[in-house]
PDB file of C-alpha atoms in Angstrom:
ATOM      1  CA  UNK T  16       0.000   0.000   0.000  1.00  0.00           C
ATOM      2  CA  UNK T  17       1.341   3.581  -0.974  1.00  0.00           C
ATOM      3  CA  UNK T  18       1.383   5.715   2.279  1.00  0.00           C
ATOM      4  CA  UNK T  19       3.527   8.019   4.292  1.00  0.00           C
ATOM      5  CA  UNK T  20       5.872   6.377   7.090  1.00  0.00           C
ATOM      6  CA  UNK T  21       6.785   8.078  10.068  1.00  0.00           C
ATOM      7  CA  UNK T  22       9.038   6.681  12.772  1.00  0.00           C
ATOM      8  CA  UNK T  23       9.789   5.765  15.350  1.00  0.00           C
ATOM      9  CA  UNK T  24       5.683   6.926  16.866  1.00  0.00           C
ATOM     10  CA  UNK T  25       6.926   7.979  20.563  1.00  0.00           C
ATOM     11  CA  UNK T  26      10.483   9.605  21.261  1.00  0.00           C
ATOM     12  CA  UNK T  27      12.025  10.533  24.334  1.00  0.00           C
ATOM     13  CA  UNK T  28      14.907  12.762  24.315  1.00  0.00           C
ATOM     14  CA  UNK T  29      17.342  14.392  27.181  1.00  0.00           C
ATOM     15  CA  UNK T  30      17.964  18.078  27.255  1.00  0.00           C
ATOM     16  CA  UNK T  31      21.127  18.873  25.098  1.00  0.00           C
ATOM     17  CA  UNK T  32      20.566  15.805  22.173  1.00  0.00           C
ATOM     18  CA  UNK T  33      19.789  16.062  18.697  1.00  0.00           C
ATOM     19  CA  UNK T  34      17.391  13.503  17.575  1.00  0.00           C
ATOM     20  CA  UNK T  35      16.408  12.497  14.410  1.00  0.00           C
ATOM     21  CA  UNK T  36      13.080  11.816  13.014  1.00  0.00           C
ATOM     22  CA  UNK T  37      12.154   9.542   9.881  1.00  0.00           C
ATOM     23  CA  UNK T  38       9.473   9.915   7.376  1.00  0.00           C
ATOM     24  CA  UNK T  39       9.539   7.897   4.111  1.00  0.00           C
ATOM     25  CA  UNK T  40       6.629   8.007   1.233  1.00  0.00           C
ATOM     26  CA  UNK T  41       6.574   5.717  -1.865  1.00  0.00           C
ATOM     27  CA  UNK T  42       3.807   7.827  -3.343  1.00  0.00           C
ATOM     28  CA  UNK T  43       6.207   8.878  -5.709  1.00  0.00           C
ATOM     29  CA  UNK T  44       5.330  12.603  -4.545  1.00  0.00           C
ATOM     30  CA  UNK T  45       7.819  15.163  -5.382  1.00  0.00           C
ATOM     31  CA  UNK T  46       7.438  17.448  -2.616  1.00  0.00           C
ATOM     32  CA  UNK T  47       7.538  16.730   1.413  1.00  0.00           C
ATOM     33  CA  UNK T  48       6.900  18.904   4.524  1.00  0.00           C
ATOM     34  CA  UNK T  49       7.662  18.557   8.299  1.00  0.00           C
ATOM     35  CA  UNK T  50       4.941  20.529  10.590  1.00  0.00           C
ATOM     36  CA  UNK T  51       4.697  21.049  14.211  1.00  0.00           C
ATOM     37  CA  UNK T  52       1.419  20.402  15.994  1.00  0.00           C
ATOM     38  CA  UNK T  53       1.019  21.939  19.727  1.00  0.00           C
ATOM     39  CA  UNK T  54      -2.209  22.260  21.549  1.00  0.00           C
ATOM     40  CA  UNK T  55      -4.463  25.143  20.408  1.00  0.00           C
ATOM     41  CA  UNK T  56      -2.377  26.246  18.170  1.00  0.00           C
ATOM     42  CA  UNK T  57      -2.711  24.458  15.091  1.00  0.00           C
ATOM     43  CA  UNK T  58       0.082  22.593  12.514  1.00  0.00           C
ATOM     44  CA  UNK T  59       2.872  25.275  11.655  1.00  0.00           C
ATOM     45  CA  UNK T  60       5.287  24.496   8.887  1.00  0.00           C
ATOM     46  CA  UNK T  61       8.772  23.852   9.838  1.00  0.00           C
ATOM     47  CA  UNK T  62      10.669  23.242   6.528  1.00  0.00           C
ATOM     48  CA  UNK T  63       9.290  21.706   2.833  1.00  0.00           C
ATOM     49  CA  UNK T  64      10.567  20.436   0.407  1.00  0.00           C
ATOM     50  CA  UNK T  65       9.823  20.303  -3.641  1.00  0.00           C
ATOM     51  CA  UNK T  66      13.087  18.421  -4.990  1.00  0.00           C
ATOM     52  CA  UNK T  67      15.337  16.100  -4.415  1.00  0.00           C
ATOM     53  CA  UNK T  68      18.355  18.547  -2.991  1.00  0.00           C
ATOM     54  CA  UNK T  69      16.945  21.372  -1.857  1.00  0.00           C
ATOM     55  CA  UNK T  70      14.558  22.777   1.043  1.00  0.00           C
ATOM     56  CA  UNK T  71      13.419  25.669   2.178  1.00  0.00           C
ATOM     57  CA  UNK T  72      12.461  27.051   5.694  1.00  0.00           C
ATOM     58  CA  UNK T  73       8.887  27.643   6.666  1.00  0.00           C
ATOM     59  CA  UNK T  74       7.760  29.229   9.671  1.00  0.00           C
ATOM     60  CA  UNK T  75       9.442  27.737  12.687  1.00  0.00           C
ATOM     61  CA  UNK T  76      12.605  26.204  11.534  1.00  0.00           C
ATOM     62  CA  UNK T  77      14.837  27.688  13.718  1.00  0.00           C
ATOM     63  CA  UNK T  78      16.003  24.902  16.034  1.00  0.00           C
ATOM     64  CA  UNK T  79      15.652  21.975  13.211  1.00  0.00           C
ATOM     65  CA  UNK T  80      17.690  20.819  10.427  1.00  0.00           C
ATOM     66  CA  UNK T  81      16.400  18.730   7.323  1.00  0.00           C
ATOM     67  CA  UNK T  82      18.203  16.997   4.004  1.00  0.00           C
ATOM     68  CA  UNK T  83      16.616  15.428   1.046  1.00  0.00           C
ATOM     69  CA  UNK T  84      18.867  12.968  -0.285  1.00  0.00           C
ATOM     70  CA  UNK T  85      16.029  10.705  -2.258  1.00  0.00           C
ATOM     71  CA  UNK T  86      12.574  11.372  -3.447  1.00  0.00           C
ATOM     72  CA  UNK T  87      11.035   8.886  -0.989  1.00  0.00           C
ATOM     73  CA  UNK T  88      13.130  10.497   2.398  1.00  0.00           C
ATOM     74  CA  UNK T  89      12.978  13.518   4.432  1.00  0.00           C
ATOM     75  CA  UNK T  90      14.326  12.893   7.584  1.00  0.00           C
ATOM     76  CA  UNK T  91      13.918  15.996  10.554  1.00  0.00           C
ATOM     77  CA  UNK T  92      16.416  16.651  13.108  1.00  0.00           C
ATOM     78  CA  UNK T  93      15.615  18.119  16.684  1.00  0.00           C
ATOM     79  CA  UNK T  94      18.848  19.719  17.581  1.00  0.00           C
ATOM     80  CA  UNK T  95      19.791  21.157  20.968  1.00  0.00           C
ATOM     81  CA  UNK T  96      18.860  24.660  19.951  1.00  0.00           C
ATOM     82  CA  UNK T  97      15.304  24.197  19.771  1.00  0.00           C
ATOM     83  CA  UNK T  98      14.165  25.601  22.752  1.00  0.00           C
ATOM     84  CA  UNK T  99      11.051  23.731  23.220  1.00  0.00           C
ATOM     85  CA  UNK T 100      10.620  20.112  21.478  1.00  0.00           C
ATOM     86  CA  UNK T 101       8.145  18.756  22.878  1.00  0.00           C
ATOM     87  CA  UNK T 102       5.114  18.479  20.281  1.00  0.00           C
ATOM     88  CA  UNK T 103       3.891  15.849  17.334  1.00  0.00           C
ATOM     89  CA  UNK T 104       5.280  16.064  14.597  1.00  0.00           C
ATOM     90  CA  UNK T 105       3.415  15.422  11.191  1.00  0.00           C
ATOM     91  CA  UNK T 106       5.361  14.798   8.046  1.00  0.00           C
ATOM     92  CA  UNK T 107       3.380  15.282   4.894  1.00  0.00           C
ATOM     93  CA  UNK T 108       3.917  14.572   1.150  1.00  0.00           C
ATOM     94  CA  UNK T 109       2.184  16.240  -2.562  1.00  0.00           C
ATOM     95  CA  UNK T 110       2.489  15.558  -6.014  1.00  0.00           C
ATOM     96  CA  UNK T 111       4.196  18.896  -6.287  1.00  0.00           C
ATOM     97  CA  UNK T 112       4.589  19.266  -9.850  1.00  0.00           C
ATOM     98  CA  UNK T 113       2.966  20.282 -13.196  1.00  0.00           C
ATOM     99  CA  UNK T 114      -0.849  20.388 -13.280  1.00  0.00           C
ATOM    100  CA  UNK T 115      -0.772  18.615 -10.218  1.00  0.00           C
ATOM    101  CA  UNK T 116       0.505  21.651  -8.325  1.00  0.00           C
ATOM    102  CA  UNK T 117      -2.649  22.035  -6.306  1.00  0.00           C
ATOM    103  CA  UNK T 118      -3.405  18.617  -5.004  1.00  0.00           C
ATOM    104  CA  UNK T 119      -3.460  18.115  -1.637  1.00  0.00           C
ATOM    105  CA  UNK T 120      -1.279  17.062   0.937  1.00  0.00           C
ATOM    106  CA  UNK T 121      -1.199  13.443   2.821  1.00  0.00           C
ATOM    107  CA  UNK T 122       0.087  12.570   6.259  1.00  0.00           C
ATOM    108  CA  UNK T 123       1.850  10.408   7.877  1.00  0.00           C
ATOM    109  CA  UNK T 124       0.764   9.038  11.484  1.00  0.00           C
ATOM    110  CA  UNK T 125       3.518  11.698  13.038  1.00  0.00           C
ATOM    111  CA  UNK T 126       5.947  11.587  15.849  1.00  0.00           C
ATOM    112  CA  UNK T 127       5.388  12.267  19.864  1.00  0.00           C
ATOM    113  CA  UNK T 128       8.589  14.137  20.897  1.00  0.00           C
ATOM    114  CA  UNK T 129       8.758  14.521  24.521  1.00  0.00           C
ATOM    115  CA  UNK T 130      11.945  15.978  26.113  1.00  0.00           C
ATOM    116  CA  UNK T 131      13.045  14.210  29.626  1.00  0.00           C
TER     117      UNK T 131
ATOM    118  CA  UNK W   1       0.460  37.022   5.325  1.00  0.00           C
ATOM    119  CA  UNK W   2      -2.468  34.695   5.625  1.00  0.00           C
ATOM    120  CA  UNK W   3      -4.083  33.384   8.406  1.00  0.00           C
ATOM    121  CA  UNK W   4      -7.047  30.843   9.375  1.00  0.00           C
ATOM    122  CA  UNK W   5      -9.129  31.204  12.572  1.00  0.00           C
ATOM    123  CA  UNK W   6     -11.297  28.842  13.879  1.00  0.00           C
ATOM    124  CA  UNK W   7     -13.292  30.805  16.982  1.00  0.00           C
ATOM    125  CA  UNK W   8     -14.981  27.300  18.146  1.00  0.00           C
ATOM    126  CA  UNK W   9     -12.270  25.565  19.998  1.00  0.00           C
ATOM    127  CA  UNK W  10     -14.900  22.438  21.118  1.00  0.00           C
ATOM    128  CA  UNK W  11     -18.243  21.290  19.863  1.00  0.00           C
ATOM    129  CA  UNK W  12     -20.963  18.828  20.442  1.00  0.00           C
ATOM    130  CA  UNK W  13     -23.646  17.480  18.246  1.00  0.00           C
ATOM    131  CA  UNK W  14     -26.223  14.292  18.804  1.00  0.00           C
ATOM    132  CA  UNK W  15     -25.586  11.682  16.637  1.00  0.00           C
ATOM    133  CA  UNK W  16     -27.657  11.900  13.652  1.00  0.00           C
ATOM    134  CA  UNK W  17     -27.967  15.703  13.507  1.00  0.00           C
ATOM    135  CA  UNK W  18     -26.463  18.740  12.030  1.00  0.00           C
ATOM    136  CA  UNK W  19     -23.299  20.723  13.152  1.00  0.00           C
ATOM    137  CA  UNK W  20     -21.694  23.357  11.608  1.00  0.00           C
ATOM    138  CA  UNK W  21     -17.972  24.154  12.045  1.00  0.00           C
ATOM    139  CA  UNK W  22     -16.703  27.610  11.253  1.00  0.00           C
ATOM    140  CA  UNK W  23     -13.741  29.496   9.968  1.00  0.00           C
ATOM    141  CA  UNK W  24     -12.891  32.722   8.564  1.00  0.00           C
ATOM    142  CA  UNK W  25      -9.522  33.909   6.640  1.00  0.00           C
ATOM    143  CA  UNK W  26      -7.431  36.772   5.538  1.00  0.00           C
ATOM    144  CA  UNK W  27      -5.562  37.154   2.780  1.00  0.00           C
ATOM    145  CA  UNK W  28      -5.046  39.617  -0.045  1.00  0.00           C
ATOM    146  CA  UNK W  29      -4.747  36.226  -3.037  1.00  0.00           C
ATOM    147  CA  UNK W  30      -7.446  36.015  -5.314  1.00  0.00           C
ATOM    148  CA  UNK W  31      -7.044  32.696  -6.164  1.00  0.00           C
ATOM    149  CA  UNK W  32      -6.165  29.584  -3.721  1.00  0.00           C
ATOM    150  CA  UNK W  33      -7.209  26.399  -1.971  1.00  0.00           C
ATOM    151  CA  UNK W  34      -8.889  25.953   1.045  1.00  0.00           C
ATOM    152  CA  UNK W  35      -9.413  22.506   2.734  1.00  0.00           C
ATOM    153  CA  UNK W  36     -11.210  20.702   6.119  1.00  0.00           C
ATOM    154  CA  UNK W  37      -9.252  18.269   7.381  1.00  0.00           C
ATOM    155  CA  UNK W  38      -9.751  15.634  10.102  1.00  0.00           C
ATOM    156  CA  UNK W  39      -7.792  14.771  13.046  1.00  0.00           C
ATOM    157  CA  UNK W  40      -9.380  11.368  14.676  1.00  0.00           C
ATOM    158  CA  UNK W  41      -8.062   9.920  17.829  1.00  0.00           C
ATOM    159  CA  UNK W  42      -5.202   7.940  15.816  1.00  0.00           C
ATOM    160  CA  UNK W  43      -4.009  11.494  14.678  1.00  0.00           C
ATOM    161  CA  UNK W  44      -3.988  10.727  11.229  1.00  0.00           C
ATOM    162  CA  UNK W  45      -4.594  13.760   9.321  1.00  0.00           C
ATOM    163  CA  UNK W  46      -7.480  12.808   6.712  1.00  0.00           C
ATOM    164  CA  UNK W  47      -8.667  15.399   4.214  1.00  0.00           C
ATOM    165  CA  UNK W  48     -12.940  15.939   4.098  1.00  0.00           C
ATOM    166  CA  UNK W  49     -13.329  18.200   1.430  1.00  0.00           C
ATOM    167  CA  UNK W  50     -11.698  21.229  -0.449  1.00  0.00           C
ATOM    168  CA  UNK W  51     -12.418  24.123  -2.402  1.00  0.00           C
ATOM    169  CA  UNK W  52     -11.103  26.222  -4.896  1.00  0.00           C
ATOM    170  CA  UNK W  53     -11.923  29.547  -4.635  1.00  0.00           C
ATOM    171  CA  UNK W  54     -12.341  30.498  -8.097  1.00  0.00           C
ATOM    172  CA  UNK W  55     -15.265  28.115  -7.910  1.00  0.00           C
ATOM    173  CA  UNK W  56     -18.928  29.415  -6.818  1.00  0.00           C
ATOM    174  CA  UNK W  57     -20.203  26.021  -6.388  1.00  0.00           C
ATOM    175  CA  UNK W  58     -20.227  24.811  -2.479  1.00  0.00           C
ATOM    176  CA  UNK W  59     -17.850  21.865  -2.555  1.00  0.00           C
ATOM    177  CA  UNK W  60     -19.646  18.541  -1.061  1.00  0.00           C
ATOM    178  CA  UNK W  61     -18.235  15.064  -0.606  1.00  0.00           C
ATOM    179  CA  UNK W  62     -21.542  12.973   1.031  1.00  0.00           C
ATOM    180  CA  UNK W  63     -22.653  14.187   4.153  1.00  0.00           C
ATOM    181  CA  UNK W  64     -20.166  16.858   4.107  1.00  0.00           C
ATOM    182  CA  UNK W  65     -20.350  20.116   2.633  1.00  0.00           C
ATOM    183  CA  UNK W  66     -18.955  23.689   2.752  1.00  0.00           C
ATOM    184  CA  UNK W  67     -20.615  27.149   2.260  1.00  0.00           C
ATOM    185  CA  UNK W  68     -17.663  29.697   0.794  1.00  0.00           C
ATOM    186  CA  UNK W  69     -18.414  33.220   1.223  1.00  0.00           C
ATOM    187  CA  UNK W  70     -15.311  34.627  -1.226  1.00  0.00           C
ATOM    188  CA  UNK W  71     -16.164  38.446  -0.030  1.00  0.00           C
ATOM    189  CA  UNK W  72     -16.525  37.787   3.458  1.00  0.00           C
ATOM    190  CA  UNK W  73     -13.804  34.933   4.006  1.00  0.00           C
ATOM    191  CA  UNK W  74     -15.565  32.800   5.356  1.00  0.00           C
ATOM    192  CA  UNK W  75     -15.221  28.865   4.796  1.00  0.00           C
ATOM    193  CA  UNK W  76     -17.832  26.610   7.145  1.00  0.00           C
ATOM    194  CA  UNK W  77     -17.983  22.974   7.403  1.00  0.00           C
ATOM    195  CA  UNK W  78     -21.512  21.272   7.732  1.00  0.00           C
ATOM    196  CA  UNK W  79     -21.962  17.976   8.742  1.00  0.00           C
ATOM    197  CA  UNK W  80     -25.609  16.291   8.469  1.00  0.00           C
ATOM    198  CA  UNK W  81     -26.748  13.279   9.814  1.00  0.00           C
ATOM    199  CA  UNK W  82     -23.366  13.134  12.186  1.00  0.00           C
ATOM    200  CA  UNK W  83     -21.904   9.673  13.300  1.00  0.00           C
ATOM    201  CA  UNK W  84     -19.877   8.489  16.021  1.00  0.00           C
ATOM    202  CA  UNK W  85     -17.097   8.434  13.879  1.00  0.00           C
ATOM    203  CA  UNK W  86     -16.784  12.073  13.312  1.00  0.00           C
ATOM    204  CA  UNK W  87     -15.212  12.754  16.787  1.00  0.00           C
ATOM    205  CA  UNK W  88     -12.281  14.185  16.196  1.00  0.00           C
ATOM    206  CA  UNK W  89     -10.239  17.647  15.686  1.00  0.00           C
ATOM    207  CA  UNK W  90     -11.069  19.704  13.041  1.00  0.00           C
ATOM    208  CA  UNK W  91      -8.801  21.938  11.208  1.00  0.00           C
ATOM    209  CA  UNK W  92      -9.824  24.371   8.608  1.00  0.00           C
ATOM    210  CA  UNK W  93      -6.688  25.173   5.894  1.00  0.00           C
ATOM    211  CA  UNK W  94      -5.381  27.576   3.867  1.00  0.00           C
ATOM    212  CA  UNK W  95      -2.866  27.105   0.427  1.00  0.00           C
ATOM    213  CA  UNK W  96      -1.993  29.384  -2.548  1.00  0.00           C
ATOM    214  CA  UNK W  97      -2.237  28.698  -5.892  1.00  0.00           C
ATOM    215  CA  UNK W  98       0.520  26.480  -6.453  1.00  0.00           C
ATOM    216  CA  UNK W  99       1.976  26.186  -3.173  1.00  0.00           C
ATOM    217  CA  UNK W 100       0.806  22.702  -2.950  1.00  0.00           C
ATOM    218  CA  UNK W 101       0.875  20.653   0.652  1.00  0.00           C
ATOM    219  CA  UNK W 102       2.392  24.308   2.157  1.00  0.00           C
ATOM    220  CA  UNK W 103      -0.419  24.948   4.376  1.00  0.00           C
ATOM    221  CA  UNK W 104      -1.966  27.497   6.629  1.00  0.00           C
ATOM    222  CA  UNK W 105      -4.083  25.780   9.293  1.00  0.00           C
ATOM    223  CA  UNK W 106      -6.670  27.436  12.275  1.00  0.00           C
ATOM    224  CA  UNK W 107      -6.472  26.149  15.753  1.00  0.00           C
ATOM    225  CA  UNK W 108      -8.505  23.669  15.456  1.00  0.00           C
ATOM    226  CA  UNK W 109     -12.221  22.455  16.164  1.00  0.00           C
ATOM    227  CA  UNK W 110     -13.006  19.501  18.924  1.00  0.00           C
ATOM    228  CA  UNK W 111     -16.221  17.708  17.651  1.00  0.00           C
ATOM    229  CA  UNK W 112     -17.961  15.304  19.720  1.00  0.00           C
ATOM    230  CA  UNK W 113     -20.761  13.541  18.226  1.00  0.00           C
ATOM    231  CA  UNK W 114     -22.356  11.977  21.521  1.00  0.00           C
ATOM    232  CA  UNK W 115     -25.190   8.634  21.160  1.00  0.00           C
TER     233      UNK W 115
END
């Protein structure tokens, strides 16, 4: 089945650690986004992603890192200088391209960061 | 910049009858996306319907439907004949024309559809 992967579901991580988090698609979407869900406030967009090799920041990316080696990966690191991890984390994916621009985004199941 | 609001943070509804969600927008675009999307228990984000605002038809997908009001910015979300399975968050989003997936969400709605 075609679908969006997130892993691991719940992460625990000390004060001072980067941590990594995985999301992989075989949708064969172009385009991939990492957004931060908190309570009351919504999903914010931390960085996206249209092509293989390039990213761009969104709203709240200081404090994370990303890299888009392959179409189907775009992993999200926590590092130390986000001041306040602890939130789900939704990775999404959309066709991205040609007439197809518009379409909509899917999610994967996301990521429970909690800080220890 | 654009943003979403969604002034109902919870809601309740008896099963079988009508709720309407609400959210308004700003933004200074004439053409975009807007979408409802559904957060269940599981937290899987599941789309319900969208709309493109060059459209004047109401987008509906079963018992779900939207009334757009371009001038006034104001996208609802009606649900008729509600179920038990509609409990869950709702989130009411905004995207530009050909921005796809880069989206501008509200704060969220809490529906609970009680027996």
């Amino acid at each position: 089945d075609g679908g969006i992967t997130q892993s691991p579901k719940y992460l625990f991580r000390k004060e001072g650690q980067n941590v990594t988090l995985s999301c992989e698609q075989n949708l064969n979407h172009d385009a991939m986004y990492w957004y931060r869900q908190d309570p009351g406030q919504g999903l914010r967009l931390i960085y996206y992603s249209q092509i293989v090799n390039d990213f761009q920041k969104g709203d709240i990316a200081e404090g994370y890192s990303v890299s888009r080696e392959k179409k189907e990966s775009f992993p999200l690191t926590v590092t130390s200088a986000q001041k306040n991890p602890t939130a789900f984390y939704l990775c999404a994916s959309s066709i991205g391209r040609g007439r197809y621009m518009n379409t909509e985004a899917f999610f994967g199941q996301g990521t429970r960061l909690t800080v220890v | 910049a654009q943003t979403v609001t969604q002034s109902q943070p919870e809601m309740s509804v008896q099963e079988a009858e009508t709720v309407t969600l609400s959210c308004t927008y700003d933004t200074s675009e004439s053409n975009y996306y807007l979408f409802w999307y559904k957060q269940p228990p599981s937290r899987q984000m599941i789309l319900v319907i969208r709309q493109e605002a060059y459209k004047q038809q109401n987008a509906t997908e079963n018992r779900f439907s939207v009334n757009f009001q371009k001038a006034a910015k104001s996208f609802s979300l009606k649900i008729s004949d509600s179920q038990l399975g509609d409990t869950a968050m709702y989130f009411c989003a905004f995207m530009k024309l050909n921005q796809g997936g880069k989206l501008i969400f509200g704060q969220g709605t809490e529906l609970s559809v009680k027996p």
